[in-house]
Amino acid sequence: MRKQIAAANWKMNLTYQQGEKLLDDILGAKIELAPHQFTLFAVPYPYLLMTRSEVQEEQHYYAASQNCYHKKSGAYTGEVSAEMIHSLGINYCIVGHSERREYFSENNAVLAEKVDLCFEHFITPVFCCGESLEIRETGTQNHYVAAQLKDSLFHLPEEKIKDIIIAYEPVWAIGTGKTATTEQAQEMHRFLRSVVASKYGETIADQVPILYGGSVKANNAKELFSCPDVDGGLVGGASLVSADFIEIIKALK
Ligand code: PGA
């Protein structure tokens, strides 16, 4: 059975103390997850160890990094490598969030390097893709998103691609309150799965979780997650409010 994932992306929000409280509140809800369901907390670097220790007694809850640098090590002041993240016992990392692509000029080639470094250090990448409003308005979103996948992932061998998590996040829906309709989400997710299948075959494509991101809220999560090819969500704003994120976790199918 394909994994179903609720992934929180705190971005650059919350103090350490607020983060600790939020985790306590969410974990305190004792939500029972099925074996194929899990929750990720992608927190700022300085909170990774705290988050790891908060979740370590739990099953199905894991800390994740929001990013890593695309070089192995060296004179890159202020950057954090995949190896460093791994050395903290963290096994998940978001790669290629649209905010990284936009504000830090991360392109598909750089993201391919990050994906490789993650795998080298036993970290599962949560690889983000998604089109801007401009692209959607010209109707070329499928071509655009397929290129993101091909350029950053298609050099991977089968045994690696089957372990990846993909997150489809239409840029026009992130933080805007404008969610993709279930039809738009399902259509794109099915398409992305077919792109993976075209290179790696149906069996592998069927195993890859594809999360939806972009204004997932407590009141729309269930409907979005009920789409056959939507395997959970990558959640920004609503992951900062315990009551909301608890509902989102409960909406996993
Ligand atoms: P949002 O962010 O839920 O606040 O739209 C999602 C994301 O950027 O991962």
Short mmCIF file of C-alpha atoms and ligand atoms in Angstrom, two decimals:
data_model
loop_
_atom_site.label_atom_id
_atom_site.label_comp_id
_atom_site.label_asym_id
_atom_site.label_seq_id
_atom_site.Cartn_x
_atom_site.Cartn_y
_atom_site.Cartn_z
CA MET A 1 0.00 0.00 0.00
CA ARG A 2 1.29 3.44 -0.94
CA LYS A 3 2.40 5.68 1.93
CA GLN A 4 0.15 8.52 2.99
CA ILE A 5 1.91 11.51 4.48
CA ALA A 6 0.97 14.70 6.28
CA ALA A 7 4.03 16.94 6.09
CA ALA A 8 4.26 20.20 8.01
CA ASN A 9 6.47 22.90 6.54
CA TRP A 10 7.01 25.55 9.19
CA LYS A 11 9.14 27.70 6.86
CA MET A 12 10.72 30.62 8.78
CA ASN A 13 8.05 30.77 11.47
CA LEU A 14 7.79 30.20 15.23
CA THR A 15 10.36 30.62 17.98
CA TYR A 16 11.98 27.55 19.46
CA GLN A 17 9.58 27.66 22.42
CA GLN A 18 6.54 28.08 20.19
CA GLY A 19 7.72 25.17 18.07
CA GLU A 20 8.14 22.96 21.13
CA LYS A 21 4.64 23.83 22.33
CA LEU A 22 3.14 23.15 18.91
CA LEU A 23 4.76 19.72 18.76
CA ASP A 24 3.60 18.94 22.31
CA ASP A 25 0.05 19.87 21.39
CA ILE A 26 0.01 17.83 18.19
CA LEU A 27 1.67 14.76 19.69
CA GLY A 28 -0.52 15.11 22.77
CA ALA A 29 -3.56 14.48 20.56
CA LYS A 30 -2.37 10.84 20.26
CA ILE A 31 -3.71 10.38 16.77
CA GLU A 32 -3.64 6.74 15.78
CA LEU A 33 -1.98 6.30 12.43
CA ALA A 34 -2.21 3.19 10.27
CA PRO A 35 1.05 1.47 9.29
CA HIS A 36 1.10 3.19 5.87
CA GLN A 37 0.50 6.68 7.29
CA PHE A 38 3.05 9.07 8.73
CA THR A 39 3.67 12.67 9.65
CA LEU A 40 6.72 14.82 8.95
CA PHE A 41 7.69 18.07 10.64
CA ALA A 42 9.97 20.12 8.40
CA VAL A 43 11.36 22.62 10.86
CA PRO A 44 14.10 25.27 10.76
CA TYR A 45 17.64 23.90 11.16
CA PRO A 46 18.09 25.04 14.79
CA TYR A 47 14.99 23.06 15.80
CA LEU A 48 15.88 19.76 14.17
CA LEU A 49 17.35 18.08 17.24
CA MET A 50 14.56 19.26 19.51
CA THR A 51 12.01 17.96 17.01
CA ARG A 52 13.79 14.66 16.66
CA SER A 53 13.78 14.16 20.40
CA GLU A 54 10.10 15.19 20.67
CA VAL A 55 9.09 12.51 18.16
CA GLN A 56 11.51 9.78 19.08
CA GLU A 57 9.12 7.88 21.31
CA GLU A 58 6.42 8.10 18.65
CA GLN A 59 5.81 5.82 15.75
CA HIS A 60 4.95 7.40 12.41
CA TYR A 61 6.24 10.91 13.33
CA TYR A 62 9.56 12.19 12.00
CA ALA A 63 11.59 15.37 11.84
CA ALA A 64 12.57 16.71 8.42
CA SER A 65 14.88 19.43 7.17
CA GLN A 66 13.49 22.18 4.93
CA ASN A 67 16.59 22.30 2.78
CA CYS A 68 20.22 21.31 2.41
CA TYR A 69 23.10 22.74 0.42
CA HIS A 70 24.05 21.30 -2.96
CA LYS A 71 27.74 20.84 -2.13
CA LYS A 72 29.19 18.10 0.01
CA SER A 73 31.23 20.28 2.39
CA GLY A 74 33.65 23.18 2.38
CA ALA A 75 33.85 26.96 2.54
CA TYR A 76 30.14 27.82 2.24
CA THR A 77 29.54 30.00 5.26
CA GLY A 78 26.06 29.64 6.68
CA GLU A 79 25.09 26.57 4.68
CA VAL A 80 24.13 23.12 5.97
CA SER A 81 25.04 19.89 4.21
CA ALA A 82 23.08 16.68 3.79
CA GLU A 83 25.79 14.89 5.75
CA MET A 84 25.30 17.25 8.71
CA ILE A 85 21.55 16.65 8.63
CA HIS A 86 22.10 12.91 8.54
CA SER A 87 24.52 13.17 11.47
CA LEU A 88 21.62 14.56 13.56
CA GLY A 89 19.58 11.45 12.83
CA ILE A 90 17.26 13.20 10.39
CA ASN A 91 16.06 11.09 7.47
CA TYR A 92 13.89 13.46 5.42
CA CYS A 93 14.58 16.73 3.61
CA ILE A 94 12.46 19.01 1.43
CA VAL A 95 14.23 19.72 -1.86
CA GLY A 96 13.26 22.38 -4.37
CA HIS A 97 10.45 24.16 -2.59
CA SER A 98 9.15 26.91 -4.87
CA GLU A 99 10.35 29.54 -2.39
CA ARG A 100 13.89 28.16 -2.73
CA ARG A 101 13.52 28.14 -6.50
CA GLU A 102 12.22 31.71 -6.56
CA TYR A 103 14.19 33.54 -3.84
CA PHE A 104 17.41 31.55 -3.97
CA SER A 105 17.49 30.83 -7.71
CA GLU A 106 17.63 27.07 -7.28
CA ASN A 107 17.33 25.47 -10.69
CA ASN A 108 16.63 21.91 -11.77
CA ALA A 109 20.35 21.09 -12.10
CA VAL A 110 21.20 22.29 -8.59
CA LEU A 111 18.23 20.35 -7.25
CA ALA A 112 19.49 17.18 -8.95
CA GLU A 113 22.72 17.61 -6.95
CA LYS A 114 20.76 18.04 -3.73
CA VAL A 115 18.71 14.93 -4.42
CA ASP A 116 21.93 12.96 -4.96
CA LEU A 117 23.50 14.24 -1.75
CA CYS A 118 20.37 13.35 0.19
CA PHE A 119 20.40 9.78 -1.10
CA GLU A 120 24.13 9.52 -0.45
CA HIS A 121 23.38 10.29 3.19
CA PHE A 122 20.30 8.08 3.60
CA ILE A 123 17.89 11.01 3.53
CA THR A 124 14.58 10.71 1.67
CA PRO A 125 14.02 13.83 -0.44
CA VAL A 126 10.57 15.40 -0.50
CA PHE A 127 10.98 16.77 -4.00
CA CYS A 128 8.75 19.75 -4.81
CA CYS A 129 7.51 20.71 -8.23
CA GLY A 130 4.77 23.00 -9.47
CA GLU A 131 3.96 25.75 -11.94
CA SER A 132 3.41 29.49 -11.55
CA LEU A 133 0.13 31.17 -12.42
CA GLU A 134 1.69 32.50 -15.62
CA ILE A 135 2.48 28.98 -16.79
CA ARG A 136 -0.95 27.67 -15.85
CA GLU A 137 -2.59 30.48 -17.78
CA THR A 138 -0.74 29.48 -20.92
CA GLY A 139 -1.84 25.86 -20.38
CA THR A 140 1.72 24.51 -20.40
CA GLN A 141 1.79 23.29 -16.79
CA ASN A 142 2.13 19.60 -17.65
CA HIS A 143 5.13 20.17 -19.84
CA TYR A 144 6.72 22.48 -17.25
CA VAL A 145 6.25 20.16 -14.28
CA ALA A 146 7.34 17.09 -16.25
CA ALA A 147 10.59 18.91 -17.08
CA GLN A 148 11.17 19.63 -13.39
CA LEU A 149 10.90 15.91 -12.69
CA LYS A 150 12.98 14.81 -15.63
CA ASP A 151 15.78 17.30 -15.07
CA SER A 152 16.18 16.70 -11.35
CA LEU A 153 15.18 13.06 -10.87
CA PHE A 154 15.47 11.00 -14.02
CA HIS A 155 19.18 10.32 -13.59
CA LEU A 156 18.29 8.24 -10.52
CA PRO A 157 18.34 4.46 -10.63
CA GLU A 158 15.13 2.54 -9.89
CA GLU A 159 16.07 1.65 -6.33
CA LYS A 160 16.36 5.32 -5.47
CA ILE A 161 13.37 6.75 -7.30
CA LYS A 162 11.08 4.26 -5.60
CA ASP A 163 12.04 5.82 -2.26
CA ILE A 164 11.38 9.42 -3.22
CA ILE A 165 8.42 11.53 -2.11
CA ILE A 166 7.09 14.04 -4.64
CA ALA A 167 5.13 17.13 -3.62
CA TYR A 168 3.09 18.93 -6.27
CA GLU A 169 2.67 22.53 -5.19
CA PRO A 170 1.16 24.91 -7.71
CA VAL A 171 2.88 28.22 -6.88
CA TRP A 172 -0.38 30.11 -7.34
CA ALA A 173 -1.91 28.14 -4.46
CA ILE A 174 0.90 28.54 -1.91
CA GLY A 175 0.02 30.86 0.94
CA THR A 176 -2.69 32.46 -1.18
CA GLY A 177 -5.73 30.70 0.23
CA LYS A 178 -6.41 29.59 -3.35
CA THR A 179 -6.43 25.82 -3.31
CA ALA A 180 -6.36 23.75 -6.47
CA THR A 181 -9.69 22.03 -6.99
CA THR A 182 -9.75 18.31 -6.37
CA GLU A 183 -10.07 17.85 -10.14
CA GLN A 184 -6.99 19.99 -10.82
CA ALA A 185 -5.00 18.20 -8.13
CA GLN A 186 -6.05 14.71 -9.22
CA GLU A 187 -5.40 15.47 -12.88
CA MET A 188 -1.88 16.74 -12.20
CA HIS A 189 -1.05 13.95 -9.75
CA ARG A 190 -2.18 11.31 -12.23
CA PHE A 191 -0.11 13.02 -14.91
CA LEU A 192 2.98 13.14 -12.64
CA ARG A 193 2.58 9.46 -11.90
CA SER A 194 2.42 8.75 -15.62
CA VAL A 195 5.62 10.75 -16.14
CA VAL A 196 7.39 8.61 -13.53
CA ALA A 197 5.88 5.48 -15.14
CA SER A 198 7.15 6.48 -18.58
CA LYS A 199 10.70 6.14 -17.33
CA TYR A 200 10.50 3.62 -14.47
CA GLY A 201 7.36 1.61 -15.20
CA GLU A 202 3.94 1.42 -13.58
CA THR A 203 4.95 -0.68 -10.59
CA ILE A 204 7.47 1.85 -9.35
CA ALA A 205 5.28 4.84 -10.22
CA ASP A 206 2.51 3.27 -8.17
CA GLN A 207 4.69 3.22 -5.09
CA VAL A 208 5.77 6.86 -5.14
CA PRO A 209 3.77 9.07 -2.77
CA ILE A 210 2.69 12.34 -4.41
CA LEU A 211 1.65 14.99 -1.90
CA TYR A 212 -0.40 18.04 -2.72
CA GLY A 213 0.66 21.43 -1.32
CA GLY A 214 -0.85 24.88 -1.56
CA SER A 215 -3.38 26.17 0.97
CA VAL A 216 -4.23 22.76 2.41
CA LYS A 217 -6.49 23.53 5.36
CA ALA A 218 -8.39 21.60 8.02
CA ASN A 219 -11.58 22.03 5.99
CA ASN A 220 -10.32 20.92 2.57
CA ALA A 221 -7.75 18.24 3.46
CA LYS A 222 -10.18 15.34 3.47
CA GLU A 223 -11.53 16.13 0.05
CA LEU A 224 -8.07 16.63 -1.46
CA PHE A 225 -6.64 13.50 0.15
CA SER A 226 -9.58 11.46 -1.08
CA CYS A 227 -8.34 11.80 -4.67
CA PRO A 228 -6.88 8.46 -5.76
CA ASP A 229 -3.49 9.90 -6.71
CA VAL A 230 -3.15 12.39 -3.84
CA ASP A 231 -1.20 10.74 -1.05
CA GLY A 232 -1.36 13.45 1.58
CA GLY A 233 -0.18 17.02 1.79
CA LEU A 234 2.71 19.40 2.32
CA VAL A 235 1.24 22.06 4.54
CA GLY A 236 2.56 25.54 5.37
CA GLY A 237 0.24 27.97 7.15
CA ALA A 238 -2.18 25.41 8.58
CA SER A 239 0.69 23.37 10.05
CA LEU A 240 1.41 26.21 12.49
CA VAL A 241 -1.90 25.80 14.31
CA SER A 242 -2.18 22.59 16.33
CA ALA A 243 -5.95 22.14 15.97
CA ASP A 244 -5.72 22.58 12.20
CA PHE A 245 -2.78 20.28 11.65
CA ILE A 246 -4.35 17.61 13.86
CA GLU A 247 -7.40 17.63 11.56
CA ILE A 248 -5.13 17.42 8.53
CA ILE A 249 -3.31 14.39 9.94
CA LYS A 250 -6.66 12.76 10.65
CA ALA A 251 -7.71 13.37 7.04
CA LEU A 252 -5.08 10.91 5.71
CA LYS A 253 -6.75 7.99 4.00
P1 PGA B 1 0.65 26.85 2.39
O1 PGA B 1 2.16 26.44 2.00
O2 PGA B 1 0.02 25.62 2.96
O3 PGA B 1 0.82 27.94 3.40
O4 PGA B 1 0.00 27.29 1.13
C1 PGA B 1 2.45 25.19 1.44
C2 PGA B 1 3.93 25.08 1.15
O5 PGA B 1 4.51 26.06 0.68
O6 PGA B 1 4.55 24.02 1.38
#
